[in-house]
Amino acid sequence: MEENKLTPFTDAPDTAVITCCHVTDDGAPVLYVSHDEDDGMWQFLCGGENMTNTVYRSKIDWWVWLVTVGFLAVIWLSAIGMSWWYIVFVCGGMTLLYAWLMFGCWYEIDGEELVIYQFFRPTRLPIS
């Protein structure tokens, strides 16, 4: 990757970062910055005391909710006139699967580790 003209780093200007909710929601100053060499991930954190175990949920935009409501409406409307087992197993199962896929990923800083949960399975990465 060629060097960015806006910063002295070779990262693209739209590189994703991890930021704690105290910085984004409360306007706390960024006191701790980390840049991992292995994956290029940036972290901009407030450095507060509760930084040892903070959970970061993935942002779900409005269009995802719209697609979710549309998807579930089609599934449940298709069940009109069907037998009870179709409603319970097919519609209920699809609803549970969709919820599992939508809410099954989040991030957490646990001491000196970044824990990434993908479908409720943790992967621990060291923070240096």
PDB file of C-alpha atoms in Angstrom:
ATOM      1  CA  MET A   1       0.000   0.000   0.000  1.00  0.00           C
ATOM      2  CA  GLU A   2       1.393   3.400  -0.854  1.00  0.00           C
ATOM      3  CA  GLU A   3       1.770   6.102   1.759  1.00  0.00           C
ATOM      4  CA  ASN A   4      -1.248   8.210   2.640  1.00  0.00           C
ATOM      5  CA  LYS A   5      -0.705  11.926   1.978  1.00  0.00           C
ATOM      6  CA  LEU A   6      -2.873  13.023   4.946  1.00  0.00           C
ATOM      7  CA  THR A   7      -1.048  11.034   7.639  1.00  0.00           C
ATOM      8  CA  PRO A   8       2.425   9.560   8.045  1.00  0.00           C
ATOM      9  CA  PHE A   9       0.903   6.053   8.109  1.00  0.00           C
ATOM     10  CA  THR A  10       0.358   3.668   5.224  1.00  0.00           C
ATOM     11  CA  ASP A  11      -3.188   2.875   6.364  1.00  0.00           C
ATOM     12  CA  ALA A  12      -6.133   3.976   4.266  1.00  0.00           C
ATOM     13  CA  PRO A  13      -7.999   7.021   5.659  1.00  0.00           C
ATOM     14  CA  ASP A  14     -11.145   4.883   6.103  1.00  0.00           C
ATOM     15  CA  THR A  15      -9.467   2.129   8.179  1.00  0.00           C
ATOM     16  CA  ALA A  16     -11.796   0.719  10.842  1.00  0.00           C
ATOM     17  CA  VAL A  17     -10.949   1.404  14.478  1.00  0.00           C
ATOM     18  CA  ILE A  18     -12.082   0.217  17.895  1.00  0.00           C
ATOM     19  CA  THR A  19     -13.296   3.087  20.077  1.00  0.00           C
ATOM     20  CA  CYS A  20     -14.814   2.860  23.536  1.00  0.00           C
ATOM     21  CA  CYS A  21     -18.304   4.231  24.160  1.00  0.00           C
ATOM     22  CA  HIS A  22     -16.914   6.869  26.540  1.00  0.00           C
ATOM     23  CA  VAL A  23     -15.203   8.581  23.592  1.00  0.00           C
ATOM     24  CA  THR A  24     -18.053   8.237  21.085  1.00  0.00           C
ATOM     25  CA  ASP A  25     -21.082   8.730  23.345  1.00  0.00           C
ATOM     26  CA  ASP A  26     -19.806  10.809  26.275  1.00  0.00           C
ATOM     27  CA  GLY A  27     -17.162  12.896  24.474  1.00  0.00           C
ATOM     28  CA  ALA A  28     -14.296  11.683  26.691  1.00  0.00           C
ATOM     29  CA  PRO A  29     -10.816  12.521  25.378  1.00  0.00           C
ATOM     30  CA  VAL A  30      -8.735   9.839  23.681  1.00  0.00           C
ATOM     31  CA  LEU A  31      -5.920   9.038  26.131  1.00  0.00           C
ATOM     32  CA  TYR A  32      -4.822   5.631  24.851  1.00  0.00           C
ATOM     33  CA  VAL A  33      -3.987   4.864  21.211  1.00  0.00           C
ATOM     34  CA  SER A  34      -2.785   1.492  19.974  1.00  0.00           C
ATOM     35  CA  HIS A  35      -1.853   0.345  16.469  1.00  0.00           C
ATOM     36  CA  ASP A  36      -1.300  -3.364  15.961  1.00  0.00           C
ATOM     37  CA  GLU A  37       1.408  -4.210  13.470  1.00  0.00           C
ATOM     38  CA  ASP A  38       0.103  -7.668  12.622  1.00  0.00           C
ATOM     39  CA  ASP A  39      -3.409  -6.725  11.453  1.00  0.00           C
ATOM     40  CA  GLY A  40      -3.219  -2.911  11.278  1.00  0.00           C
ATOM     41  CA  MET A  41      -6.105  -2.473  13.740  1.00  0.00           C
ATOM     42  CA  TRP A  42      -6.322   0.895  15.535  1.00  0.00           C
ATOM     43  CA  GLN A  43      -7.759   1.466  18.998  1.00  0.00           C
ATOM     44  CA  PHE A  44      -8.712   4.890  20.336  1.00  0.00           C
ATOM     45  CA  LEU A  45      -9.657   4.519  24.005  1.00  0.00           C
ATOM     46  CA  CYS A  46     -10.319   6.861  26.919  1.00  0.00           C
ATOM     47  CA  GLY A  47      -7.985   4.992  29.261  1.00  0.00           C
ATOM     48  CA  GLY A  48     -10.576   4.932  32.039  1.00  0.00           C
ATOM     49  CA  GLU A  49     -10.614   2.490  34.933  1.00  0.00           C
ATOM     50  CA  ASN A  50     -13.431   0.408  33.483  1.00  0.00           C
ATOM     51  CA  MET A  51     -11.469  -0.166  30.294  1.00  0.00           C
ATOM     52  CA  THR A  52     -10.499  -3.606  31.580  1.00  0.00           C
ATOM     53  CA  ASN A  53     -13.840  -5.215  30.671  1.00  0.00           C
ATOM     54  CA  THR A  54     -15.818  -3.163  28.177  1.00  0.00           C
ATOM     55  CA  VAL A  55     -18.202  -4.734  25.665  1.00  0.00           C
ATOM     56  CA  TYR A  56     -18.551  -3.303  22.159  1.00  0.00           C
ATOM     57  CA  ARG A  57     -21.564  -4.399  20.141  1.00  0.00           C
ATOM     58  CA  SER A  58     -21.576  -4.228  16.375  1.00  0.00           C
ATOM     59  CA  LYS A  59     -23.498  -1.258  15.047  1.00  0.00           C
ATOM     60  CA  ILE A  60     -26.727  -2.294  13.357  1.00  0.00           C
ATOM     61  CA  ASP A  61     -27.951   0.324  10.897  1.00  0.00           C
ATOM     62  CA  TRP A  62     -31.582   1.193  10.217  1.00  0.00           C
ATOM     63  CA  TRP A  63     -31.650  -0.678   6.899  1.00  0.00           C
ATOM     64  CA  VAL A  64     -30.705  -3.932   8.668  1.00  0.00           C
ATOM     65  CA  TRP A  65     -33.759  -3.519  10.893  1.00  0.00           C
ATOM     66  CA  LEU A  66     -35.875  -2.836   7.813  1.00  0.00           C
ATOM     67  CA  VAL A  67     -34.608  -5.991   6.090  1.00  0.00           C
ATOM     68  CA  THR A  68     -35.173  -7.940   9.315  1.00  0.00           C
ATOM     69  CA  VAL A  69     -38.787  -6.807   9.647  1.00  0.00           C
ATOM     70  CA  GLY A  70     -39.415  -7.518   5.959  1.00  0.00           C
ATOM     71  CA  PHE A  71     -37.796 -10.952   6.145  1.00  0.00           C
ATOM     72  CA  LEU A  72     -39.730 -11.963   9.248  1.00  0.00           C
ATOM     73  CA  ALA A  73     -42.987 -10.582   7.837  1.00  0.00           C
ATOM     74  CA  VAL A  74     -42.623 -12.700   4.687  1.00  0.00           C
ATOM     75  CA  ILE A  75     -41.859 -15.815   6.720  1.00  0.00           C
ATOM     76  CA  TRP A  76     -44.726 -15.363   9.166  1.00  0.00           C
ATOM     77  CA  LEU A  77     -47.241 -14.280   6.491  1.00  0.00           C
ATOM     78  CA  SER A  78     -46.374 -17.390   4.481  1.00  0.00           C
ATOM     79  CA  ALA A  79     -47.522 -19.451   7.468  1.00  0.00           C
ATOM     80  CA  ILE A  80     -51.145 -18.312   7.185  1.00  0.00           C
ATOM     81  CA  GLY A  81     -53.268 -21.391   6.611  1.00  0.00           C
ATOM     82  CA  MET A  82     -50.388 -23.805   7.268  1.00  0.00           C
ATOM     83  CA  SER A  83     -50.331 -26.490   9.920  1.00  0.00           C
ATOM     84  CA  TRP A  84     -49.082 -25.757  13.434  1.00  0.00           C
ATOM     85  CA  TRP A  85     -45.840 -27.703  12.987  1.00  0.00           C
ATOM     86  CA  TYR A  86     -44.875 -25.527  10.008  1.00  0.00           C
ATOM     87  CA  ILE A  87     -45.439 -22.391  12.054  1.00  0.00           C
ATOM     88  CA  VAL A  88     -43.507 -23.665  15.062  1.00  0.00           C
ATOM     89  CA  PHE A  89     -40.585 -25.397  13.387  1.00  0.00           C
ATOM     90  CA  VAL A  90     -40.055 -23.530  10.127  1.00  0.00           C
ATOM     91  CA  CYS A  91     -41.095 -19.978  11.035  1.00  0.00           C
ATOM     92  CA  GLY A  92     -39.846 -20.186  14.622  1.00  0.00           C
ATOM     93  CA  GLY A  93     -36.600 -21.829  13.539  1.00  0.00           C
ATOM     94  CA  MET A  94     -35.924 -19.224  10.848  1.00  0.00           C
ATOM     95  CA  THR A  95     -36.639 -16.422  13.333  1.00  0.00           C
ATOM     96  CA  LEU A  96     -34.215 -17.890  15.887  1.00  0.00           C
ATOM     97  CA  LEU A  97     -31.540 -18.456  13.242  1.00  0.00           C
ATOM     98  CA  TYR A  98     -31.853 -14.876  12.010  1.00  0.00           C
ATOM     99  CA  ALA A  99     -31.590 -13.505  15.561  1.00  0.00           C
ATOM    100  CA  TRP A 100     -28.547 -15.721  16.244  1.00  0.00           C
ATOM    101  CA  LEU A 101     -26.788 -14.459  13.114  1.00  0.00           C
ATOM    102  CA  MET A 102     -27.680 -10.822  13.775  1.00  0.00           C
ATOM    103  CA  PHE A 103     -26.735 -10.594  17.463  1.00  0.00           C
ATOM    104  CA  GLY A 104     -24.030 -13.256  17.683  1.00  0.00           C
ATOM    105  CA  CYS A 105     -20.989 -10.997  17.127  1.00  0.00           C
ATOM    106  CA  TRP A 106     -19.445  -8.478  19.516  1.00  0.00           C
ATOM    107  CA  TYR A 107     -16.096  -7.318  20.928  1.00  0.00           C
ATOM    108  CA  GLU A 108     -14.791  -7.028  24.474  1.00  0.00           C
ATOM    109  CA  ILE A 109     -11.585  -5.720  26.036  1.00  0.00           C
ATOM    110  CA  ASP A 110     -10.634  -7.990  28.913  1.00  0.00           C
ATOM    111  CA  GLY A 111      -7.491  -6.726  30.629  1.00  0.00           C
ATOM    112  CA  GLU A 112      -4.722  -6.954  28.050  1.00  0.00           C
ATOM    113  CA  GLU A 113      -6.758  -8.931  25.526  1.00  0.00           C
ATOM    114  CA  LEU A 114      -9.277  -8.101  22.826  1.00  0.00           C
ATOM    115  CA  VAL A 115     -11.943 -10.803  22.811  1.00  0.00           C
ATOM    116  CA  ILE A 116     -13.909 -11.159  19.574  1.00  0.00           C
ATOM    117  CA  TYR A 117     -17.104 -13.196  19.840  1.00  0.00           C
ATOM    118  CA  GLN A 118     -18.271 -14.621  16.531  1.00  0.00           C
ATOM    119  CA  PHE A 119     -21.495 -16.569  16.949  1.00  0.00           C
ATOM    120  CA  PHE A 120     -20.895 -16.614  20.709  1.00  0.00           C
ATOM    121  CA  ARG A 121     -17.455 -18.269  20.349  1.00  0.00           C
ATOM    122  CA  PRO A 122     -14.591 -16.179  21.804  1.00  0.00           C
ATOM    123  CA  THR A 123     -11.258 -15.535  20.083  1.00  0.00           C
ATOM    124  CA  ARG A 124      -8.649 -13.822  22.298  1.00  0.00           C
ATOM    125  CA  LEU A 125      -6.087 -11.456  20.789  1.00  0.00           C
ATOM    126  CA  PRO A 126      -3.364  -9.741  22.842  1.00  0.00           C
ATOM    127  CA  ILE A 127      -3.395  -5.944  23.060  1.00  0.00           C
ATOM    128  CA  SER A 128       0.057  -4.429  23.074  1.00  0.00           C
TER     129      SER A 128
END
